[in-house]
PDB file of C-alpha atoms and ligand atoms in Angstrom:
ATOM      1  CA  UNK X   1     -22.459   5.616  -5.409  1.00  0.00           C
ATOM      2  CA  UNK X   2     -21.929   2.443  -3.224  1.00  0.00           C
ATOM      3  CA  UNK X   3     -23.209  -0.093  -5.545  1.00  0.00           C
ATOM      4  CA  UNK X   4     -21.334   1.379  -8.152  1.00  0.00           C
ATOM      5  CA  UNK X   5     -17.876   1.893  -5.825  1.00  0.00           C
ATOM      6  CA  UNK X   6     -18.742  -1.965  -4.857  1.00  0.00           C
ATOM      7  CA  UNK X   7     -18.915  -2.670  -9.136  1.00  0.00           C
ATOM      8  CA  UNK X   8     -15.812  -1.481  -9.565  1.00  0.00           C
ATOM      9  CA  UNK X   9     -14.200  -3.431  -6.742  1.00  0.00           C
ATOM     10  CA  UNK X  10     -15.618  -6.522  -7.401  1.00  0.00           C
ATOM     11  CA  UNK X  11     -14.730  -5.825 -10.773  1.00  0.00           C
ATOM     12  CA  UNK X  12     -10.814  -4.942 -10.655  1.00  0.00           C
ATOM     13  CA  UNK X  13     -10.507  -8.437  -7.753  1.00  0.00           C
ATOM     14  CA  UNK X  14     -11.674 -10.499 -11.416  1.00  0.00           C
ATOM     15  CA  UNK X  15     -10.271  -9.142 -13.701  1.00  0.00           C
ATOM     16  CA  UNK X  16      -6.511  -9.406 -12.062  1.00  0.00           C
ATOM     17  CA  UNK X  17      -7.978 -12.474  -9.972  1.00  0.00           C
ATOM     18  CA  UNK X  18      -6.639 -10.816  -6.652  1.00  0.00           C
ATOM     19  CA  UNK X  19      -8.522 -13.604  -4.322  1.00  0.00           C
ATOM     20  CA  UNK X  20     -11.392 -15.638  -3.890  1.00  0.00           C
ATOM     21  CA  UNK X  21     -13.887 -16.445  -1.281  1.00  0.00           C
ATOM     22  CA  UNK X  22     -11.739 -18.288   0.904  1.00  0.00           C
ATOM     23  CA  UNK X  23      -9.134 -16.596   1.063  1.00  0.00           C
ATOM     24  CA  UNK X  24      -7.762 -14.471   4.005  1.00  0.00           C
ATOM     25  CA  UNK X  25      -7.010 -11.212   2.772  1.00  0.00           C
ATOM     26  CA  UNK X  26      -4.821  -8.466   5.138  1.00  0.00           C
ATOM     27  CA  UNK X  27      -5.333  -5.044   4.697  1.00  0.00           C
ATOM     28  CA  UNK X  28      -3.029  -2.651   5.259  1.00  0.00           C
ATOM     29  CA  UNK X  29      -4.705   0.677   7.038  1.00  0.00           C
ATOM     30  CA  UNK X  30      -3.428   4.121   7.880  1.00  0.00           C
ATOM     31  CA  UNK X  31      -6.217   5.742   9.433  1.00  0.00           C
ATOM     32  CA  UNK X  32      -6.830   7.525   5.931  1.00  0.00           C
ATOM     33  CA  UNK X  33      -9.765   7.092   3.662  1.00  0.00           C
ATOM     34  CA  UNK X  34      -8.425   4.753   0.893  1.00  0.00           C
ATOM     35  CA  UNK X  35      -7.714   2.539   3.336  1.00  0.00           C
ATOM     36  CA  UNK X  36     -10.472   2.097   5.688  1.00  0.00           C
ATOM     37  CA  UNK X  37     -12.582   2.143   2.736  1.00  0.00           C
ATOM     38  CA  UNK X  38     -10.801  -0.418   1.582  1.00  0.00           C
ATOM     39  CA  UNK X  39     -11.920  -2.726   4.695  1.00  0.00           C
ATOM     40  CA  UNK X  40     -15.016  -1.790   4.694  1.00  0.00           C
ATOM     41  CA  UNK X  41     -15.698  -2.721   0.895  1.00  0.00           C
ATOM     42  CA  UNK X  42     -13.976  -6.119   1.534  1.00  0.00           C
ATOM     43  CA  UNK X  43     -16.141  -6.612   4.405  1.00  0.00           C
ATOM     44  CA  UNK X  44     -19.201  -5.616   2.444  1.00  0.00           C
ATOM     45  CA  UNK X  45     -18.612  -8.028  -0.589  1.00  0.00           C
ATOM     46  CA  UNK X  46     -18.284 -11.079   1.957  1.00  0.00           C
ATOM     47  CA  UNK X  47     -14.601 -11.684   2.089  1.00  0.00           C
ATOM     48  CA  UNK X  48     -12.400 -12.438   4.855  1.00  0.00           C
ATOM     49  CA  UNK X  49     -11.091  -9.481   5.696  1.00  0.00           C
ATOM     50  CA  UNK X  50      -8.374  -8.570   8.579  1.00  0.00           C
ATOM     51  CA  UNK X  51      -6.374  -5.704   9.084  1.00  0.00           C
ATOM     52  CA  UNK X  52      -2.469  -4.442  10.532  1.00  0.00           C
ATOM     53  CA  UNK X  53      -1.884  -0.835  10.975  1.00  0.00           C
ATOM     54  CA  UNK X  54       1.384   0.398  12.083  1.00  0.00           C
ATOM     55  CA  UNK X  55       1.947   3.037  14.459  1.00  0.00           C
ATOM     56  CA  UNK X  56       4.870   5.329  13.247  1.00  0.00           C
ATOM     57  CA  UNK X  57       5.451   7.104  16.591  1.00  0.00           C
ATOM     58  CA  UNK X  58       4.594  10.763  14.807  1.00  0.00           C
ATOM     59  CA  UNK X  59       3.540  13.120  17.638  1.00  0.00           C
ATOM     60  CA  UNK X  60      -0.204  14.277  16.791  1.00  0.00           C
ATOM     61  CA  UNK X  61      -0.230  12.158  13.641  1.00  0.00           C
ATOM     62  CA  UNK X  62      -0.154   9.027  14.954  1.00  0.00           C
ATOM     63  CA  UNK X  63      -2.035   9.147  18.175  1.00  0.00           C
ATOM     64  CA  UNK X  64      -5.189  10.278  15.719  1.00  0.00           C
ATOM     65  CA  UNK X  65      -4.853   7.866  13.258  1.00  0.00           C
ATOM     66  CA  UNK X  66      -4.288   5.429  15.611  1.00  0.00           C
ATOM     67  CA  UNK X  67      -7.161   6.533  17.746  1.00  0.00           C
ATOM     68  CA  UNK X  68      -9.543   6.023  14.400  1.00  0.00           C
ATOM     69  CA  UNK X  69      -8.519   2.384  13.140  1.00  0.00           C
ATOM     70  CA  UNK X  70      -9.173   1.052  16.709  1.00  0.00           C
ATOM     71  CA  UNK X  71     -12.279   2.808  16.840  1.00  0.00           C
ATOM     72  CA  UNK X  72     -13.568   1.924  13.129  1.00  0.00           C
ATOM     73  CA  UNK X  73     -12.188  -1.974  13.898  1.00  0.00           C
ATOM     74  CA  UNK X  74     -14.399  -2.181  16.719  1.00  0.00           C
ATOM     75  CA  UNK X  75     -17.361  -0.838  14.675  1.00  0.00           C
ATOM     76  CA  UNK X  76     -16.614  -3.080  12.369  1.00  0.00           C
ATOM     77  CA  UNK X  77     -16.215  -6.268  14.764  1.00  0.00           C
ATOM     78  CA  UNK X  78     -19.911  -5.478  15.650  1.00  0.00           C
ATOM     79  CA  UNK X  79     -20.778  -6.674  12.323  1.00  0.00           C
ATOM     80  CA  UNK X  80     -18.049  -8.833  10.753  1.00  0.00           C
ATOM     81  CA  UNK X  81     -15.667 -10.842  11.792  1.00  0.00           C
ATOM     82  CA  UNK X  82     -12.421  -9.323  11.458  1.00  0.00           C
ATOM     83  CA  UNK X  83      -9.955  -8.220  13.621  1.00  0.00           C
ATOM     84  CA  UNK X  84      -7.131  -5.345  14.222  1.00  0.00           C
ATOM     85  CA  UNK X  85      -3.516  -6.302  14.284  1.00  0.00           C
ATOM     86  CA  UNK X  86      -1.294  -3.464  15.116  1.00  0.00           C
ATOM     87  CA  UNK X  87       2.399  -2.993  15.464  1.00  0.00           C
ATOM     88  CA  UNK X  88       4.650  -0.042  16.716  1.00  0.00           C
ATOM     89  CA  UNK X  89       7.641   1.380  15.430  1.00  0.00           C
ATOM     90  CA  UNK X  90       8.451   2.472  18.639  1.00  0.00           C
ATOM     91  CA  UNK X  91       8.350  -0.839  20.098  1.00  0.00           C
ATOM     92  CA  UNK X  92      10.409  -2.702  17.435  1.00  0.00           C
ATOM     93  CA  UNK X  93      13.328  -0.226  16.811  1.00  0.00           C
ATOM     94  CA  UNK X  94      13.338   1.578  20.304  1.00  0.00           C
ATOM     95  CA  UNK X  95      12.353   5.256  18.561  1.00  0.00           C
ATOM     96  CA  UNK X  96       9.717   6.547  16.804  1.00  0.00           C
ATOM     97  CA  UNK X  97      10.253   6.864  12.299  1.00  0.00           C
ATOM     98  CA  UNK X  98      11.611  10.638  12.126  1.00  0.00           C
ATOM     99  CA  UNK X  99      14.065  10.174  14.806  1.00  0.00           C
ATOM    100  CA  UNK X 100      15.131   6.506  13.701  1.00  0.00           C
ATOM    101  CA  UNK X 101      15.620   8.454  10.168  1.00  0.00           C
ATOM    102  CA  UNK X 102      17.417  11.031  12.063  1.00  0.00           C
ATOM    103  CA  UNK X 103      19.430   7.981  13.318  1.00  0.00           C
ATOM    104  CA  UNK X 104      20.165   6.432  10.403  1.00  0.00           C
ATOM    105  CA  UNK X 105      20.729   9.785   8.001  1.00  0.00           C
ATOM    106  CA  UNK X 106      18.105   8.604   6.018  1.00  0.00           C
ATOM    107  CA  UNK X 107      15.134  10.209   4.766  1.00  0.00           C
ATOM    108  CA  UNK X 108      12.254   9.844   6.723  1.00  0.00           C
ATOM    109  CA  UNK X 109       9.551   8.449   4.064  1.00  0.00           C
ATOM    110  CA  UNK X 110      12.457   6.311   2.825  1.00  0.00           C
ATOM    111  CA  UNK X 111      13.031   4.986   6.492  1.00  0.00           C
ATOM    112  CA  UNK X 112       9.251   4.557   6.446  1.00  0.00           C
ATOM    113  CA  UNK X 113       8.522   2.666   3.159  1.00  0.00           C
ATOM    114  CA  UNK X 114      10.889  -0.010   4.202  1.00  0.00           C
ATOM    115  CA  UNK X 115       9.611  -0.262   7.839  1.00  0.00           C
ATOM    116  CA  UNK X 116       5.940  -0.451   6.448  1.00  0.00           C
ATOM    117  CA  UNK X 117       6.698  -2.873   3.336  1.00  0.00           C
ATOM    118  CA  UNK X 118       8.701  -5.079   5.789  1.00  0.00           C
ATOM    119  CA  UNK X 119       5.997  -5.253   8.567  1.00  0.00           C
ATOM    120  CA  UNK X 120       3.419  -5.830   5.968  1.00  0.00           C
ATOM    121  CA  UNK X 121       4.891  -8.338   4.354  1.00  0.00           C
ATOM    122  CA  UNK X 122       6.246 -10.434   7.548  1.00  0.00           C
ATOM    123  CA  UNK X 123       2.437 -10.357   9.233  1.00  0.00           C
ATOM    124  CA  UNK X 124       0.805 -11.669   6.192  1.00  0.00           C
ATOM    125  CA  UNK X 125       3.575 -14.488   5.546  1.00  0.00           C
ATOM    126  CA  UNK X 126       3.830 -15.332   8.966  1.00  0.00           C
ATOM    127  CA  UNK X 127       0.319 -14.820  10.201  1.00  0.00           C
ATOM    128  CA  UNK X 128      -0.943 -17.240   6.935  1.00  0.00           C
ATOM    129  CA  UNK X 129      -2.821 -14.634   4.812  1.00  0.00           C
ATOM    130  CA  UNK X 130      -3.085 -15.446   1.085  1.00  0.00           C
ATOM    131  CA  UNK X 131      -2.985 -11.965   0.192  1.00  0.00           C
ATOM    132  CA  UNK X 132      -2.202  -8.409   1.478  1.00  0.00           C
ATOM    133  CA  UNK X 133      -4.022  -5.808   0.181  1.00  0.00           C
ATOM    134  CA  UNK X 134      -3.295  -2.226   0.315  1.00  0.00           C
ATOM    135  CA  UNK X 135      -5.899   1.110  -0.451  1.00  0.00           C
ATOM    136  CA  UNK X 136      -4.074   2.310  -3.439  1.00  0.00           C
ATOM    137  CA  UNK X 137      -6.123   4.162  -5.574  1.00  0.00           C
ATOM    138  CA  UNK X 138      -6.271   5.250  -9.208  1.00  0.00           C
ATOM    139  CA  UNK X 139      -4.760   8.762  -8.497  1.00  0.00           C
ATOM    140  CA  UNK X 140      -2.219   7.270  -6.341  1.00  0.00           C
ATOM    141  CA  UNK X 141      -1.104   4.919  -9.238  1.00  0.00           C
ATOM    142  CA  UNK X 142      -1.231   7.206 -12.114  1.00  0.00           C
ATOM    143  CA  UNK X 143       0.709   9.597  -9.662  1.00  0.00           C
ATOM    144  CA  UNK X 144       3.657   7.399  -9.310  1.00  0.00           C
ATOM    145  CA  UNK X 145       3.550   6.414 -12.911  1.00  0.00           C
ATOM    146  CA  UNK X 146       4.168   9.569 -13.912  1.00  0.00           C
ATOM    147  CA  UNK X 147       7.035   9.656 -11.407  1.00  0.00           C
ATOM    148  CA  UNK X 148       8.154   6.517 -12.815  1.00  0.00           C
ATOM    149  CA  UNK X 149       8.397   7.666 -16.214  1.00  0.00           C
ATOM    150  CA  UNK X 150       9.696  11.138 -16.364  1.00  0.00           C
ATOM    151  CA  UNK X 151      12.833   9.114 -14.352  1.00  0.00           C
ATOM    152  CA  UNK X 152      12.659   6.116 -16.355  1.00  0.00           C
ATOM    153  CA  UNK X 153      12.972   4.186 -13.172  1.00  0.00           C
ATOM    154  CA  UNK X 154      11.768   0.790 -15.611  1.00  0.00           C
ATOM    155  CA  UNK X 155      12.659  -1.696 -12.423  1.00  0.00           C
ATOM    156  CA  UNK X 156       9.501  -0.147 -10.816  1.00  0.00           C
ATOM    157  CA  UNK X 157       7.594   0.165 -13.660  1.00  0.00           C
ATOM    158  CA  UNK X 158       7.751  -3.223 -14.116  1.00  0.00           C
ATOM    159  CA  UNK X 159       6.627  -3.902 -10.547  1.00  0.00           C
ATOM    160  CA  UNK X 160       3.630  -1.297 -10.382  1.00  0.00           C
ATOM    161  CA  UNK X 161       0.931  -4.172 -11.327  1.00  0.00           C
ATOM    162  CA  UNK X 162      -2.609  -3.713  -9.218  1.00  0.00           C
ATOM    163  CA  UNK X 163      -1.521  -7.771  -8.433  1.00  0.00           C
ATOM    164  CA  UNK X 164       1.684  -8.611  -8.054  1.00  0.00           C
ATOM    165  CA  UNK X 165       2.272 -12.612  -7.021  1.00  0.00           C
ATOM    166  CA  UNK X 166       3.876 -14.174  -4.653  1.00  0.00           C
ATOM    167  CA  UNK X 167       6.692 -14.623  -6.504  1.00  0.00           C
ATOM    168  CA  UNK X 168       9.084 -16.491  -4.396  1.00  0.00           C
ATOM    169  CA  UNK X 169       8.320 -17.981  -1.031  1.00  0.00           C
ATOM    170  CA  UNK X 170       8.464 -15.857   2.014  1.00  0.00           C
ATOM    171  CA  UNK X 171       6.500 -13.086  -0.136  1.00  0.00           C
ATOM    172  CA  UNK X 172       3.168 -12.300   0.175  1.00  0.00           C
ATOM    173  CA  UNK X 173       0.825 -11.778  -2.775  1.00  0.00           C
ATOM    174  CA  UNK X 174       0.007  -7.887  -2.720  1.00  0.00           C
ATOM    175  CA  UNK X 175      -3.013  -5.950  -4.558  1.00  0.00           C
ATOM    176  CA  UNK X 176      -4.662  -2.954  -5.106  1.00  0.00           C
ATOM    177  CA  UNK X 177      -8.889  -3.392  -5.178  1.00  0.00           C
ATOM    178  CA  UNK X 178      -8.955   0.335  -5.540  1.00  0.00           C
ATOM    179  CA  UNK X 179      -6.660   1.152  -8.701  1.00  0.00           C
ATOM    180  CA  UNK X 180     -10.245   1.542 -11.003  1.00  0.00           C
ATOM    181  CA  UNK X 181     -11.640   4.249  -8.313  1.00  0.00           C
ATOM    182  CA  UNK X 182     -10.340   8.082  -8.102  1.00  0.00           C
ATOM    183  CA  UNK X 183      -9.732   9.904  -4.734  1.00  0.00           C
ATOM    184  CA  UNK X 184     -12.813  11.695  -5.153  1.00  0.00           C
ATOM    185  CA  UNK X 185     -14.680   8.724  -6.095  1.00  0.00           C
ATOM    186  CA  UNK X 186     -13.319   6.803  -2.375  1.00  0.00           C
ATOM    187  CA  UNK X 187     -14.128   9.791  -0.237  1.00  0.00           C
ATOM    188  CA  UNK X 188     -17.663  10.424  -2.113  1.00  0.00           C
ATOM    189  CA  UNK X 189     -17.915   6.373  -0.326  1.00  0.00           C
ATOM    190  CA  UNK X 190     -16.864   7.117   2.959  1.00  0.00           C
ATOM    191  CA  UNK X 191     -18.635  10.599   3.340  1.00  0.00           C
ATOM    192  CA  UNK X 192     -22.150   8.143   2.279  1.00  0.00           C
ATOM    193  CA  UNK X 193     -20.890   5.273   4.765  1.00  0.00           C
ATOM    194  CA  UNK X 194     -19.932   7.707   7.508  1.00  0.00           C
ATOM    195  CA  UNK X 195     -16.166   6.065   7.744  1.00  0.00           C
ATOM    196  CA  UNK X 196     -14.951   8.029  10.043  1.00  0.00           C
ATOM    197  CA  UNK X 197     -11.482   8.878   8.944  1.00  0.00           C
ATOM    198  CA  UNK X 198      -7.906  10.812   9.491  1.00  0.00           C
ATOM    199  CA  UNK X 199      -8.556  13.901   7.004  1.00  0.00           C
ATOM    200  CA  UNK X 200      -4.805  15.362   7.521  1.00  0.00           C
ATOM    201  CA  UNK X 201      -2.292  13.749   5.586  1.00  0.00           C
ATOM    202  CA  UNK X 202       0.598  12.679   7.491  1.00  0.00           C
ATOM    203  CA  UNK X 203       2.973  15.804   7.930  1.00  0.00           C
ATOM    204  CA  UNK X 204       5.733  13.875   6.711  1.00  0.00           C
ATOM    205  CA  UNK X 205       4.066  14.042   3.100  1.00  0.00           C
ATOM    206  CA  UNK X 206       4.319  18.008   2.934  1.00  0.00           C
ATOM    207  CA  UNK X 207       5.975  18.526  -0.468  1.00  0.00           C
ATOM    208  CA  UNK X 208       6.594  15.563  -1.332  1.00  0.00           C
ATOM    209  CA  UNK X 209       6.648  14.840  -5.476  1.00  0.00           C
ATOM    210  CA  UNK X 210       3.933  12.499  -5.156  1.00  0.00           C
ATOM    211  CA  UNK X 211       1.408  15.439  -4.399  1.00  0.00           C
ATOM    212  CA  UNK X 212       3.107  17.666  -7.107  1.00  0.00           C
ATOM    213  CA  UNK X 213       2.462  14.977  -9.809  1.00  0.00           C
ATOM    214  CA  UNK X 214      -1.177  14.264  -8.751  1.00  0.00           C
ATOM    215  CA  UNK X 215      -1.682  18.100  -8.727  1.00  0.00           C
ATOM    216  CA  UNK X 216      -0.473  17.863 -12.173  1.00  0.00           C
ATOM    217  CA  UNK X 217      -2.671  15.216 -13.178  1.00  0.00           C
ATOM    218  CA  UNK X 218      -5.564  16.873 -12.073  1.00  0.00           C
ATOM    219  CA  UNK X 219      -5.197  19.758 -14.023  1.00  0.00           C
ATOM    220  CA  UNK X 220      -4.786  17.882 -17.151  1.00  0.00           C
ATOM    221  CA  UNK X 221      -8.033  15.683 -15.820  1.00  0.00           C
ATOM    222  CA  UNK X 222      -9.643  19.200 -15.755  1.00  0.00           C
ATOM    223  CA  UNK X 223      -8.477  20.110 -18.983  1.00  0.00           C
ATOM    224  CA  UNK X 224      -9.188  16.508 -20.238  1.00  0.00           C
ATOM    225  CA  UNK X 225     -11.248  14.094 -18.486  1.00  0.00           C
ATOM    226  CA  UNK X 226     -11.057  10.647 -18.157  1.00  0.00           C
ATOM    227  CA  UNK X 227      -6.617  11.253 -18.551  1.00  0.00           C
ATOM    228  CA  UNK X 228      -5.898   9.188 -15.617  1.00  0.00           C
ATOM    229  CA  UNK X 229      -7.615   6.570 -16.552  1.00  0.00           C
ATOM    230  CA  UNK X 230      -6.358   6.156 -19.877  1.00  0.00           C
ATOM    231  CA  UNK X 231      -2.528   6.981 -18.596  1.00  0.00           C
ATOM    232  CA  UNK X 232      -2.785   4.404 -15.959  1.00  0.00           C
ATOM    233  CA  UNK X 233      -4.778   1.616 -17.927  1.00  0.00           C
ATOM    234  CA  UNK X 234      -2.979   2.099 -21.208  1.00  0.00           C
ATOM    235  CA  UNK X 235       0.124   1.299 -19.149  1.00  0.00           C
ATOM    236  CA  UNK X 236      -1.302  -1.830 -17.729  1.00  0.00           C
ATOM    237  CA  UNK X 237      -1.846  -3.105 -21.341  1.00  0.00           C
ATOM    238  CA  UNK X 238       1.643  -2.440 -22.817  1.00  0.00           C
ATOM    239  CA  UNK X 239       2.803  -3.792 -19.532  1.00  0.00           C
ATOM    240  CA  UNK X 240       1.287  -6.952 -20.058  1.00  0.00           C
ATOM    241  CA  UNK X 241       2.226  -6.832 -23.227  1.00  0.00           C
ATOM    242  CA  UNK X 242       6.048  -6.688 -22.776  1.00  0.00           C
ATOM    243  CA  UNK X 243       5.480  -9.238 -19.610  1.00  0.00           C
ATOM    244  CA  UNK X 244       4.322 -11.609 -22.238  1.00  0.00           C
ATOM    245  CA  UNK X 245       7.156 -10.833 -24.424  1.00  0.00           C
ATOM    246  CA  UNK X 246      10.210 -10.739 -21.915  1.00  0.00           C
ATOM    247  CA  UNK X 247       9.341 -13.691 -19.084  1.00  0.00           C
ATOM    248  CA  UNK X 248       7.117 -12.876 -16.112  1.00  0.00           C
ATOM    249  CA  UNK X 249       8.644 -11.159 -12.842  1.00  0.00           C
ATOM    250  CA  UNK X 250       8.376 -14.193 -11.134  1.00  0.00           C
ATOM    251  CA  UNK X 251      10.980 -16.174 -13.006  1.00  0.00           C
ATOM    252  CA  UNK X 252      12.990 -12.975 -12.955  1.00  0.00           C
ATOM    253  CA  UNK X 253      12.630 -12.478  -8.846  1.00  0.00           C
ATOM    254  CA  UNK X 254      13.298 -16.489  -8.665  1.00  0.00           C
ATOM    255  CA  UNK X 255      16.845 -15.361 -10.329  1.00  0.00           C
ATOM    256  CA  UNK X 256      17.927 -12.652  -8.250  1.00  0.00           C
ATOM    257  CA  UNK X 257      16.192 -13.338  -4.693  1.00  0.00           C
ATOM    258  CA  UNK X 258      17.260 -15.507  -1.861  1.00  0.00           C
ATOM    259  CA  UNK X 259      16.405 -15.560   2.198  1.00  0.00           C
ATOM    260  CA  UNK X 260      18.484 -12.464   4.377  1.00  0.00           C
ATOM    261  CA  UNK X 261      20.809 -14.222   6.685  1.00  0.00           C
ATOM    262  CA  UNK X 262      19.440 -12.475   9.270  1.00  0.00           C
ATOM    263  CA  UNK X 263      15.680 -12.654   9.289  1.00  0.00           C
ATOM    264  CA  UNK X 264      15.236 -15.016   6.194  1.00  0.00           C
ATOM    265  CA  UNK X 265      12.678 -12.549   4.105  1.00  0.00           C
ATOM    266  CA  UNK X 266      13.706 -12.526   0.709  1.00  0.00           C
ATOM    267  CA  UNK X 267      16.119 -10.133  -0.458  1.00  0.00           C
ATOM    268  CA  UNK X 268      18.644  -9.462  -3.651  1.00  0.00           C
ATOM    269  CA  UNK X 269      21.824  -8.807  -1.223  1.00  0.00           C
ATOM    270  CA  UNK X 270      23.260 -10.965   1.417  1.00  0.00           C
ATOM    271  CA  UNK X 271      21.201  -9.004   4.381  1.00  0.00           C
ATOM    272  CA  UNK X 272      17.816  -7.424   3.134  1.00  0.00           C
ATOM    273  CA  UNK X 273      17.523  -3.144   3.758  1.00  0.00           C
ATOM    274  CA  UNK X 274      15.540  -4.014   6.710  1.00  0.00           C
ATOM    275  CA  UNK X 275      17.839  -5.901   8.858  1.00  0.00           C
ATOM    276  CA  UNK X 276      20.598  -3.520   7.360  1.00  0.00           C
ATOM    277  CA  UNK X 277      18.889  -0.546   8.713  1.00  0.00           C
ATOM    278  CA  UNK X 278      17.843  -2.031  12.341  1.00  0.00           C
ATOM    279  CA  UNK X 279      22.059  -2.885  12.700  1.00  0.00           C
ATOM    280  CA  UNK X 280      22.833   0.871  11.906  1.00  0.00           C
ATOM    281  CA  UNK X 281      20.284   2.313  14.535  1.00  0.00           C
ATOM    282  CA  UNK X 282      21.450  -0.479  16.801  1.00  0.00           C
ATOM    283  CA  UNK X 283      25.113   0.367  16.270  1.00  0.00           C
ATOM    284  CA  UNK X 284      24.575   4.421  16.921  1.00  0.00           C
ATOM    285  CA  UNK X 285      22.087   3.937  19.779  1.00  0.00           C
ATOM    286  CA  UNK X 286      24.418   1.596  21.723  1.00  0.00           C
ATOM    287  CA  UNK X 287      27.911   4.217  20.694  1.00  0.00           C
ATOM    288  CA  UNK X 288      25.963   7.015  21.402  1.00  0.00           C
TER     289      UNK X 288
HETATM  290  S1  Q46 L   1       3.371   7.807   6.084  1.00  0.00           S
HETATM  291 FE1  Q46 L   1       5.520   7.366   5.964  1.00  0.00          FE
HETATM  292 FE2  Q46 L   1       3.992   8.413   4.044  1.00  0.00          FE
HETATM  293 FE3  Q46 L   1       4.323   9.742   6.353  1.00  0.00          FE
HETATM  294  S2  Q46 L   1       6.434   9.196   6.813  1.00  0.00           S
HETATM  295 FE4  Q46 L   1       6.352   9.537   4.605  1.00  0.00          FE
HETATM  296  S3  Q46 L   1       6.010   7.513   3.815  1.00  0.00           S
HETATM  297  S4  Q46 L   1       4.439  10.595   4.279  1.00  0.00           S
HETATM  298  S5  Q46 L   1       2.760   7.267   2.633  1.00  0.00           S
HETATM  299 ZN1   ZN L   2      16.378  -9.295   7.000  1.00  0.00          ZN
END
């Protein structure tokens, strides 16, 4: 199971030519399998590997994730050299995610997905990392490609790539070295390589859609095996396809992006969702 887990790895990084050697990859943990898996496997196959995990300030969630990156990083560190960069919602926007959200009147995953896509992005630009790399596995895609398409949200199809390039400065190259494994397939890996991981999912994530869709999917993979796969990779060759046909993202993200006046990331208005979102908790913490 780990050579072959390692195969496919080794094999998705060529075939989308994710990274090299020498280059400095950051991973972007949770505490959860996918993740840490994710590390480890980098680790494994020789590459520079480091790692950011942010703390979302969810009583009982968070102290137990938390509590299992530091403690896998410092197995790891034994080994390798790596290291654990961590940052806290709590410290950066004064409350923890569900009350910021609260806040804000914003759903909490919503709140989330920015804070984590912003953090991630800012450490690897900043911090010099060619690549940031996140534990996204084949379930996980075909899950939100079926989202995707029953809403005919075609902006994010376009954008759910297992590489998608740097494609203007001040964003970091992001991929996906898991998107040929299933969930079963990861966690079959870290039961054999005793990762010692967060089995709850975060609480946050209780009926979500994303959990209805991969139930979904796994009743037609029951039905019909080897469905994901073909969902999920047939996409990625139409999608390359029409990429080749229409202009690549890049020149399109060139078009439409330029720096936020207010931290400088990249963004399509005149201050990115981030920034926007700091102002309004800001604004009610300081009327309040
Ligand atoms: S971590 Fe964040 Fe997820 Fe928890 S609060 Fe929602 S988005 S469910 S991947
Ligand atoms: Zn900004």
């Amino acid at each position: 199971m780990t050579e072959f887990v390692h195969e496919q790895v080794a094999r998705a990084i060529k075939s989308e030519r994710m990274f090299g050697p020498d280059d400095r990859i950051l991973v972007a943990v949770s505490g959860g399998k996918d993740s840490l898996t994710l590390w480890h496997i980098l680790l494994a196959l020789g590459y520079r590997a480091d790692a950011l995990y942010v703390d979302l300030g969810i009583p009982g969630y968070s102290d137990t994730s938390h509590e299992k990156v530091e403690r896998f990083s410092a197995k790891l560190a034994e080994s390798h050299e790596t290291k654990l960069i961590v940052h806290t919602v709590q410290e950066q926007a004064g409350a923890g995610i569900r009350e910021l959200a609260m806040l804000i009147h914003r759903p909490t995953c919503s709140t989330c997905g920015t804070i984590k896509r912003y953090q991630f992005n800012r450490a690897a630009v900043e911090q010099n990392y060619d690549v940031m790399a996140t534990g996204h596995n084949l379930d996980d895609e075909a899950a939100r490609l079926l989202g995707n398409v029953l809403h005919w949200q075609t902006e994010y199809l376009e954008k759910q790539g297992p590489s998608l390039p740097a494609s203007v400065e001040g964003f970091a190259k992001k991929v996906k070295p898991l998107y040929r494994l299933s969930e079963r397939e990861i966690a079959a890996y870290a039961v054999l390589n005793r990762i010692d991981y967060i089995v709850e999912e975060c609480p946050m994530a209780k009926g979500s859609k994303m959990l209805l869709y991969k139930e979904v999917l796994n009743r037609l993979e029951t039905e019909s095996p080897g469905t994901k796969q073909r969902f999920y990779c047939g996409f990625l060759e139409q999608n390359a396809e029409e990429r080749s046909r229409t202009g690549s993202m890049q020149d399109k993200d060139r078009a439409a992006l330029h720096p936020c006046t207010v931290c400088g990331q990249p963004t399509s208005a005149e201050i990115c969702s981030y920034c926007k979102m700091m102002a309004r908790a800001k604004a009610k913490v300081t009327s309040a």
